[in-house]
Coordinates of C-alpha atoms and ligand atoms in Angstrom, one line a residue:
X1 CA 7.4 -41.6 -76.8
X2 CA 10.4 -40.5 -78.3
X3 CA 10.7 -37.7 -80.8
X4 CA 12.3 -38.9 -84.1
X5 CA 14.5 -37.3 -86.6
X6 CA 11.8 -36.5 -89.1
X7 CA 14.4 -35.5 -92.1
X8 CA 14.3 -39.8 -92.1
X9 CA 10.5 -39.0 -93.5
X10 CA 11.6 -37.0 -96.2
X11 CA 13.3 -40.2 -97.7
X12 CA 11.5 -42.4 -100.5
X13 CA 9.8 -45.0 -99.5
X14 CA 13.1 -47.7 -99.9
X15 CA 16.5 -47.7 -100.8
X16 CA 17.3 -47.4 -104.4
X17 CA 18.7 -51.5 -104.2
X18 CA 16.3 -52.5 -101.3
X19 CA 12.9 -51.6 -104.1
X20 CA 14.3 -53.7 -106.8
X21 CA 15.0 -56.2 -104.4
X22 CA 11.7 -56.7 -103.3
X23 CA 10.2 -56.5 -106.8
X24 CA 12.2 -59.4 -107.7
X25 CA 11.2 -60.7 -104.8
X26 CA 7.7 -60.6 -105.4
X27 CA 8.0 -61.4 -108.9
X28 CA 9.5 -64.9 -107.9
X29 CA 6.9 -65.5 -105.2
X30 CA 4.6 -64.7 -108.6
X31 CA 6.2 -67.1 -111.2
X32 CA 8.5 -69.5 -109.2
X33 CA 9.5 -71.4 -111.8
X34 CA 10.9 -68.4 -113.7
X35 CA 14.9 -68.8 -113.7
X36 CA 15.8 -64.7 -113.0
X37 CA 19.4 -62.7 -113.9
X38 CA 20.4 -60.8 -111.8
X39 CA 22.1 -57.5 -113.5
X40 CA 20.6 -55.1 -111.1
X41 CA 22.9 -54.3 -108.0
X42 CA 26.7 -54.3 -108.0
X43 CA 27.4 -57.5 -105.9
X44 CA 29.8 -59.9 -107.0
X45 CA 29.7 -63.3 -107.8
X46 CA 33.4 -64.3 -108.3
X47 CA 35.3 -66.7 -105.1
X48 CA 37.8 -64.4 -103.4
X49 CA 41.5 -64.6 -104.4
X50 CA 43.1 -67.5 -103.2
X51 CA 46.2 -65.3 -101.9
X52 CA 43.4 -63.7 -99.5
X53 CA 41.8 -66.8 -98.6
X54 CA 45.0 -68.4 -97.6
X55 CA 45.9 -65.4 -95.8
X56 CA 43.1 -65.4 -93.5
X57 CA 43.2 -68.9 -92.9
X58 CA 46.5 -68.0 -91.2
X59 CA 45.2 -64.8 -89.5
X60 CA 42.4 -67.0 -88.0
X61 CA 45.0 -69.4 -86.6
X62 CA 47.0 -66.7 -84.9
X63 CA 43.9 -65.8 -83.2
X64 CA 43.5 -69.5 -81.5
X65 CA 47.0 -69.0 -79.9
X66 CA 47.7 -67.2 -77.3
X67 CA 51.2 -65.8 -77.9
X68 CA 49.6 -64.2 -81.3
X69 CA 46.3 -63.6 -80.5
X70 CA 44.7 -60.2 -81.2
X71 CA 41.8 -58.2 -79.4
X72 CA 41.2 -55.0 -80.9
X73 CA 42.7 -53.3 -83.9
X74 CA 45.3 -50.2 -82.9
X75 CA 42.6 -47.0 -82.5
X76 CA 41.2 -45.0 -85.5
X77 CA 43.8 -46.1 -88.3
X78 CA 43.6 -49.6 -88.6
X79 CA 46.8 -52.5 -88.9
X80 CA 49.8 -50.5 -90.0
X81 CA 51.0 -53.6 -92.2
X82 CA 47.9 -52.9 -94.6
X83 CA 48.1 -49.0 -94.5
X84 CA 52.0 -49.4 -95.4
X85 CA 50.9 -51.5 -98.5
X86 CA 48.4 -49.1 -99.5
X87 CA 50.4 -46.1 -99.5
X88 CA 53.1 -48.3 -101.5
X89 CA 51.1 -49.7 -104.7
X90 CA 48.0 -47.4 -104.5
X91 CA 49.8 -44.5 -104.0
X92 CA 53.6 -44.4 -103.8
X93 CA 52.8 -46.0 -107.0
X94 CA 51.2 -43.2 -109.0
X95 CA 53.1 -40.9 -107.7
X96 CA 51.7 -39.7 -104.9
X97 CA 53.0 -39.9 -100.9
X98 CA 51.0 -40.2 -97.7
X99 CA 52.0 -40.7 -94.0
X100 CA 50.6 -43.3 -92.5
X101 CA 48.4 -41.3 -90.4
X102 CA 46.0 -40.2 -93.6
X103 CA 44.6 -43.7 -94.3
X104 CA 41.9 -45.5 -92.0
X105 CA 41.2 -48.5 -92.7
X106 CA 37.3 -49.2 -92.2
X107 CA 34.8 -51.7 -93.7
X108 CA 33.3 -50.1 -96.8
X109 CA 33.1 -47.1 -98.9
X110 CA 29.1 -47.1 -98.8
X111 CA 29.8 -46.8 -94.4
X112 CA 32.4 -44.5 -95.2
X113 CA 30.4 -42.1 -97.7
X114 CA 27.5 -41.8 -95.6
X115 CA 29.5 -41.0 -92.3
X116 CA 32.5 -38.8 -93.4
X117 CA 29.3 -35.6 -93.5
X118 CA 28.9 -36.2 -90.0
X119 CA 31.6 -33.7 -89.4
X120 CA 30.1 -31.0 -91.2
X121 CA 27.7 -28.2 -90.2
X122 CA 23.9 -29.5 -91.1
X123 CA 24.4 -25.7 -92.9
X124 CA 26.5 -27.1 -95.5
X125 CA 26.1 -27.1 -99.4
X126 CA 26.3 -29.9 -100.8
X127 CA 26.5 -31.0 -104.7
X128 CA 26.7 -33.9 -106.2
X129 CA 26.9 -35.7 -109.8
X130 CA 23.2 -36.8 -110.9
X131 CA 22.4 -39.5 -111.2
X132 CA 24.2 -40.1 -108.1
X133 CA 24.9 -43.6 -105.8
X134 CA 21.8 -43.0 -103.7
X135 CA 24.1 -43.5 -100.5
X136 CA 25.4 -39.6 -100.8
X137 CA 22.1 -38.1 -101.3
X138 CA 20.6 -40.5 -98.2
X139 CA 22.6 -39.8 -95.8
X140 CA 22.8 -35.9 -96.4
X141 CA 18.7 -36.3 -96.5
X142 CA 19.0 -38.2 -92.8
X143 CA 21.4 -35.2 -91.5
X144 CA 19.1 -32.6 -92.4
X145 CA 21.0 -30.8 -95.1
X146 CA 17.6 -31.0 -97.8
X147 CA 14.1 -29.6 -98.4
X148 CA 11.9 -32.4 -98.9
X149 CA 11.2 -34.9 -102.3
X150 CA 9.9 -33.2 -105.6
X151 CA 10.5 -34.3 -108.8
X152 CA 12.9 -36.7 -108.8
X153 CA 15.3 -34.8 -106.4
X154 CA 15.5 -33.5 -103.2
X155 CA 15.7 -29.2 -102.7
X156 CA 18.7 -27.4 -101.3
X157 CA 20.9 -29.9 -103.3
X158 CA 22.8 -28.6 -106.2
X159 CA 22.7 -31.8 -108.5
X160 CA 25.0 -31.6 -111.3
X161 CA 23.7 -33.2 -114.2
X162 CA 25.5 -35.5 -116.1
X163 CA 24.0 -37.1 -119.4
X164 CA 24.3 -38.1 -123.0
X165 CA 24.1 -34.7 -123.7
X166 CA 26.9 -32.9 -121.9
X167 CA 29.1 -36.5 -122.4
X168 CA 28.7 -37.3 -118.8
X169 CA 31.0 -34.2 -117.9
X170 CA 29.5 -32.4 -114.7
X171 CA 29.4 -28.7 -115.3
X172 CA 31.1 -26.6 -112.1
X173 CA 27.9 -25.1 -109.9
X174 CA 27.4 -21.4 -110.5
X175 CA 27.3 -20.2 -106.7
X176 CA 29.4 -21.9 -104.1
X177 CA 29.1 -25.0 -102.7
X178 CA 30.8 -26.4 -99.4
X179 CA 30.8 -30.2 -100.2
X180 CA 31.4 -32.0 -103.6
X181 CA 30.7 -35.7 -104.3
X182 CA 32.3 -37.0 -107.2
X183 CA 32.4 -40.6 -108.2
X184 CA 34.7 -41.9 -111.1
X185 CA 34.8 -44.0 -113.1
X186 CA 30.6 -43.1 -112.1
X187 CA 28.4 -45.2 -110.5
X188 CA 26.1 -45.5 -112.6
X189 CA 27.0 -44.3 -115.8
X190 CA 30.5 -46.6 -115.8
X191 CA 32.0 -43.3 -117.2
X192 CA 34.9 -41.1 -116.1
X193 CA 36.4 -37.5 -116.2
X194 CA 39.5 -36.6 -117.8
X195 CA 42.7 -35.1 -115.7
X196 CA 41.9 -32.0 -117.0
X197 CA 38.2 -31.9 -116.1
X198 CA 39.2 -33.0 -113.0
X199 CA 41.6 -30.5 -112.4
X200 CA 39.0 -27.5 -112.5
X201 CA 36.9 -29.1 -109.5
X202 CA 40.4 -29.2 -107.9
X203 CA 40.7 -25.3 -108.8
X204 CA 36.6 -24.9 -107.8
X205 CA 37.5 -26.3 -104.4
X206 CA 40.2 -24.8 -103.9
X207 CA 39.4 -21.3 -104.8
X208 CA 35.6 -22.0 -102.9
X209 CA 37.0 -23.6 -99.4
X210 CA 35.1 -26.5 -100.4
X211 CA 36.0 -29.9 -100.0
X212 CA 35.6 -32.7 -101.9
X213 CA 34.3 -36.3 -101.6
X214 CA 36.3 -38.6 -104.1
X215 CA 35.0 -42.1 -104.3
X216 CA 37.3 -43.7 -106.2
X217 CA 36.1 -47.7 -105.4
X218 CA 36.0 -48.5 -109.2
X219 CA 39.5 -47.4 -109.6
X220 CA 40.6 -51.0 -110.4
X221 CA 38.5 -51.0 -113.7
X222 CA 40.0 -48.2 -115.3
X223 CA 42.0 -49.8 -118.6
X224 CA 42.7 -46.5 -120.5
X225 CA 45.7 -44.7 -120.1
X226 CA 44.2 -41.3 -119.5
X227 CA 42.3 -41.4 -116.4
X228 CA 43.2 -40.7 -113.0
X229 CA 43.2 -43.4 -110.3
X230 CA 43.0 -41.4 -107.4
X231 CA 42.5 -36.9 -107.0
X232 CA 45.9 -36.9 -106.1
X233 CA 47.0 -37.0 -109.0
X234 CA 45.8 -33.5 -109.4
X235 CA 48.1 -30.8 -108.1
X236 CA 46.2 -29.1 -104.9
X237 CA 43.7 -32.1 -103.8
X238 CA 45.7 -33.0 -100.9
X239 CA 44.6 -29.5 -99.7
X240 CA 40.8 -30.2 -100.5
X241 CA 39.9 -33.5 -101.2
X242 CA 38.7 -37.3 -99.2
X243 CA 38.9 -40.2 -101.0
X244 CA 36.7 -43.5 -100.4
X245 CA 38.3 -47.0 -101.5
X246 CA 37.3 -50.1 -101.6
X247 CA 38.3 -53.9 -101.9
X248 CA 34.5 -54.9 -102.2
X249 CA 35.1 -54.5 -106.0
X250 CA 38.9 -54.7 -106.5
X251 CA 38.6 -57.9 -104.5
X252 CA 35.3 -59.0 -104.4
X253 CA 35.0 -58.6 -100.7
X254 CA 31.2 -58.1 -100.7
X255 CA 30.1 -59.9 -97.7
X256 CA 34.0 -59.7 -96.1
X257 CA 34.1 -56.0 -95.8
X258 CA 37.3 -54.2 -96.3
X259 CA 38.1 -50.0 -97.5
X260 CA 39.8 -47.6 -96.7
X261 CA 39.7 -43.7 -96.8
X262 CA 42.6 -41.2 -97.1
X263 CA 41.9 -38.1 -95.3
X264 CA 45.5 -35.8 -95.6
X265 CA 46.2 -33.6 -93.0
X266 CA 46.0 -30.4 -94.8
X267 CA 42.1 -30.8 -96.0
X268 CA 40.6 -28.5 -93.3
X269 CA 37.0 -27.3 -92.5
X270 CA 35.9 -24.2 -91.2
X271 CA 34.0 -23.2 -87.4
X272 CA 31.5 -20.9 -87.2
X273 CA 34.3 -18.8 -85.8
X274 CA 36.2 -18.5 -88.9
X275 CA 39.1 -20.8 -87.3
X276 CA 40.8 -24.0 -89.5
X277 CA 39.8 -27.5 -88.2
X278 CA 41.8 -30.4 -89.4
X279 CA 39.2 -32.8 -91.2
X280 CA 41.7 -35.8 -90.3
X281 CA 41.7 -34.8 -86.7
X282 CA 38.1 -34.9 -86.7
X283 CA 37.6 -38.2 -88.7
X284 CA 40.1 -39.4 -86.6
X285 CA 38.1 -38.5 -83.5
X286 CA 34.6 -40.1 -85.0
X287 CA 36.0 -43.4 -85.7
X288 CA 37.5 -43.9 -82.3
X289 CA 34.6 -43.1 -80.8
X290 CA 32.0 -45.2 -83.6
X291 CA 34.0 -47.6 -84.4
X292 CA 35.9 -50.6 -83.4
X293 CA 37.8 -51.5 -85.8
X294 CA 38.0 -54.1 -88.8
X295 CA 38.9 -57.2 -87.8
X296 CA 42.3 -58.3 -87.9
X297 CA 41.6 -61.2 -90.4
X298 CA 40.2 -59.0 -92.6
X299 CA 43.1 -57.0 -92.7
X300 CA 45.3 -59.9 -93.6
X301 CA 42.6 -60.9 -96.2
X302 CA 43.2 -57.3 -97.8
X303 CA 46.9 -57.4 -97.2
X304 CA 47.3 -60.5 -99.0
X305 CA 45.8 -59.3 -102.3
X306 CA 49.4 -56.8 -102.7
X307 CA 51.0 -59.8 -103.4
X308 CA 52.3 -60.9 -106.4
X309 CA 50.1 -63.6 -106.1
X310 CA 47.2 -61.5 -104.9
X311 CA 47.8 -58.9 -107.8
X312 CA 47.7 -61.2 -110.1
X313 CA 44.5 -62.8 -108.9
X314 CA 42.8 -59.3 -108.7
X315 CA 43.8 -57.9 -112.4
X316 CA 41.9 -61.8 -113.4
X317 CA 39.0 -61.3 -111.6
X318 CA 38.3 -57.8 -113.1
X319 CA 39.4 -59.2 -116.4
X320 CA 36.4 -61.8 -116.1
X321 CA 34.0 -58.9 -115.3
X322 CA 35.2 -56.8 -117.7
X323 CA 34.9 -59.5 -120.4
X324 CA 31.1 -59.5 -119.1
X325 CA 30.9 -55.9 -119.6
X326 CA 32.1 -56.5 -123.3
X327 CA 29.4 -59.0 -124.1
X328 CA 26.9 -56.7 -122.6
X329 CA 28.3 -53.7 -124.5
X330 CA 28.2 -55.4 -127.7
X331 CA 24.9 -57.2 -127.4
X332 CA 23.3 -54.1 -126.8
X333 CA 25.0 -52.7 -129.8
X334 CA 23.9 -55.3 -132.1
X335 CA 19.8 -54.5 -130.8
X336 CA 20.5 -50.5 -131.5
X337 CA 20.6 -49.5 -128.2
X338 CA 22.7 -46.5 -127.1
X339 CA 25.4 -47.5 -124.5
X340 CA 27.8 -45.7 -122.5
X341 CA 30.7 -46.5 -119.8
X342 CA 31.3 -50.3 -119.5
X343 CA 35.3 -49.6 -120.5
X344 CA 36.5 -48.4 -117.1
X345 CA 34.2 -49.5 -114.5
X346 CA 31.9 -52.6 -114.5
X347 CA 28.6 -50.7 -114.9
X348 CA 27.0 -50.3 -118.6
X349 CA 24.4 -47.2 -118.3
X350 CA 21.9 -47.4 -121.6
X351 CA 19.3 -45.3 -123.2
X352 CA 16.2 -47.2 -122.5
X353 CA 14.9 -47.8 -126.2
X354 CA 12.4 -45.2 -127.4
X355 CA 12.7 -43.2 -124.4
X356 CA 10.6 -44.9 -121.8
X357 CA 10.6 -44.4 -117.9
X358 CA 13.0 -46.5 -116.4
X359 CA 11.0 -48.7 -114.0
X360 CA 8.8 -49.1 -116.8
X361 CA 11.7 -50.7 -118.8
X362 CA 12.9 -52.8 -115.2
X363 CA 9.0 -53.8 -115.5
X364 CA 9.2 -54.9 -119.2
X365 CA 13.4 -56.5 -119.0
X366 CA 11.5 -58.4 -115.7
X367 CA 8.6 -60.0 -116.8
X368 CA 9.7 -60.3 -120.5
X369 CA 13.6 -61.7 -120.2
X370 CA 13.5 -62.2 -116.6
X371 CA 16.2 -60.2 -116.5
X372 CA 17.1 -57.7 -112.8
X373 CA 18.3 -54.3 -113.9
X374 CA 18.4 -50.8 -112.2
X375 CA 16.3 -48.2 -112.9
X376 CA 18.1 -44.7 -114.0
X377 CA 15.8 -42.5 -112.3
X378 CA 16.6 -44.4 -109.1
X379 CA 19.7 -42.8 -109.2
X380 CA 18.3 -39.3 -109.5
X381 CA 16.7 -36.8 -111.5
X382 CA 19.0 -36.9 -114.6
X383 CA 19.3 -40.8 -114.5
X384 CA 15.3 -40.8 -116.1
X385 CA 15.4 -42.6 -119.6
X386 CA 18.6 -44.8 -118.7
X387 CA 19.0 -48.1 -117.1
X388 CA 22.1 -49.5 -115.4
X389 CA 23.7 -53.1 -116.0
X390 CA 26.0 -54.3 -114.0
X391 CA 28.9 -57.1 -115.3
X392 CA 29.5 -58.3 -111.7
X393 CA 27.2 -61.7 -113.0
X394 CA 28.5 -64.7 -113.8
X395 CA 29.2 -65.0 -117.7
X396 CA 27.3 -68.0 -118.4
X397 CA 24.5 -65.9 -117.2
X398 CA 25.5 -63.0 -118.8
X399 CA 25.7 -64.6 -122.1
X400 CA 22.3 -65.7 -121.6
X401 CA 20.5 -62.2 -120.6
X402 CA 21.9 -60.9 -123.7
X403 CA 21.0 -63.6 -125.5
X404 CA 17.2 -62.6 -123.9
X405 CA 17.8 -59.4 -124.7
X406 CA 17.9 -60.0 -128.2
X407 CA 14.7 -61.3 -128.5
X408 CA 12.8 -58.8 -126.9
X409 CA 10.4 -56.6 -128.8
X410 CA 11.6 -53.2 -128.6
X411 CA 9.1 -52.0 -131.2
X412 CA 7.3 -49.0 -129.5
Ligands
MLT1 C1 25.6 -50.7 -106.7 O1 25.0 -51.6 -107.2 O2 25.6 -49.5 -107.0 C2 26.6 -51.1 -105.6 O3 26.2 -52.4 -105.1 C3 26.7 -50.1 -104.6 C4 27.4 -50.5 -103.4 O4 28.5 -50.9 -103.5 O5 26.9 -50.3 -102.3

């Protein structure tokens, strides 16, 4: 028999969205008449934009004729037509320029995330925001880079708390670290870091050789003037920093499959030797050889949504969510119950109402309002007490779990 990689036994028992999957599951198979709301993971329920739907109806004629067919998409990168357009309006736009050769297009930031630490030594450092999208913390747990499951948290991994208490503001780690995931607006919290905050894990990275992993796949949510779109924005990042994109929530391309991440040529990494490795040609290298490519009518499905058209389309379907997270935000208001994020991203993180365990209050919103959430302290250590809503539902649901919500008993 084959030996296995046991660091995949140090993991809990499921993934984070795979548990409360299969407790609604079970709780349906229990009460099948019960008519559930789904809050809990970040899927979307709005059609795609028309501009991308009519796009890819075009792309998918082109492939049934010969003279424009299309095998498989140019190595590494991805379509040039769709890098170009990112460069122009997600980039160009804020001031920031990129060659074409430091975006690869790929088909989500939750592949992307969990792959891009392939590249580094199994030795490696890593920190990250807690709570935390479980995706980081997993895939560093499969590569070997933890001790094993205590407490909430895995050992060897620097988790930088982020709660009510320190305004959701990681603190930089004391010692050094070699790899930084940072997430904002956050998943889960909703919330975000200011330019200048942002600015001193530029400085931390910089000054540490570290590099950092920006995912910045809520980017389109962000509606106050302050907050950065993407690191760099930040003088320096190009030097230290990845960032992860993604059309699955711009776009709602869910179950179509579109991102991108922008690795610039001067973010290097380190041999054991002491010599400078460029992190693009190595990225560059793993994707030629693991994958094949996103399909070229997903490309034109992204491509389209740079329109005018498309644009427009987009800033209306995150208006719709965002008017769910609104009704969420002020429902739970009305019922006393602390709230935080839900401006800038699509996810509302709450204080669970007189401080009990999260899966007990998943248990309780579940069997009482029949209502799917996500517990906090799925999402690590500091994420105990808190509870995650997402505004991805439809609003005629939406209206209705907080409609539920209100006549739950939160009496202790
Ligand atoms: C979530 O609920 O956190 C999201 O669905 C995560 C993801 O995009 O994988």
């Amino acid at each position: 028999m084959a030996g296995i990689n046991e660091n995949y036994l140090k993991l809990q028992g499921s993934y984070l969205f795979a548990e409360v999957k299969k407790r609604r599951i079970r709780y349906m198979e229990q009460n099948p008449d019960a008519r559930l709301i789904s809050l809990g993971i970040g899927d979307v329920t709005r059609p795609l934009p028309a501009a991308s739907i009519a796009a890819m109806h075009l792309a998918l004629d082109e492939m049934a004729d010969e003279k424009t067919f299309k095998g498989y998409a140019p190595d590494g990168y991805g379509y040039s037509f769709l890098i170009n357009k990112i460069i122009e309006f997600d980039y160009n736009a804020r001031g920031v320029s990129l060659d074409e050769d430091e975006v690869f297009i790929s088909d989500g930031a939750k592949s992307d995330t969990a792959n891009f630490q392939e590249i580094f030594e199994t030795g490696c450092r890593v920190a990250m925001t807690d709570p935390v999208y479980p995706v980081y913390i997993d895939s560093n747990v499969m590569a070997g880079r933890t001790g094993s499951y205590n407490d909430g948290g895995y050992s060897g991994v620097t988790y930088l708390p982020c709660t009510a208490e320190n305004g959701f503001t990681p603190e930089l780690p004391e010692g050094k670290v070699d790899l930084i995931y940072l997430c904002f607006p956050n998943n889960p919290t909703g919330m975000t870091l200011s330019k200048k905050e942002l600015e001193k894990w530029v400085d931390y990275a910089r000054k540490n050789k570290a590099v950092i992993l920006f995912d910045s796949a809520y980017k389109a949510y962000i509606s106050e003037p302050d907050v950065v779109h993407s690191i760099y924005e930040i003088e320096g990042a190009k030097e230290c920093a990845v960032e992860f994109r993604s059309y699955s929530k711009t776009a709602g391309f869910t179950g179509v499959r579109c991102s991108y991440a922008v690795v610039p040529k001067g973010v290097m990494g380190l041999t054991a030797a002491g010599k400078s490795v460029s992190l693009n040609d190595l990225w560059f290298r793993r994707q030629t050889t693991k994958y094949n490519g996103t399909s070229y009518i997903i490309h034109c499905g992204a491509a389209a949504i740079y329109t005018d058209e498309g644009r427009r389309q987009v800033r209306e379907m995150v208006g719709y969510y965002m008017e769910n997270a609104s009704i969420i935000l002020q429902g739970l208001k009305d019922i006393g119950i602390k709230t935080f994020g839900g401006v800038n991203a699509p996810y509302i993180w709450l204080k669970t109402p007189n401080d009990i365990d999260s899966w007990t209050f998943f248990d309780k919103l579940l069997n009482e309002a029949n209502i799917v959430g996500t517990p906090g302290s799925g999402f690590g250590p500091s994420g105990r007490g808190y509870f995650r809503l997402t505004a991805f539902g439809k609003k005629e649901n939406t209206i209705e779990a907080v409609k539920r919500l209100k006549n739950l008993s939160l009496k202790p």
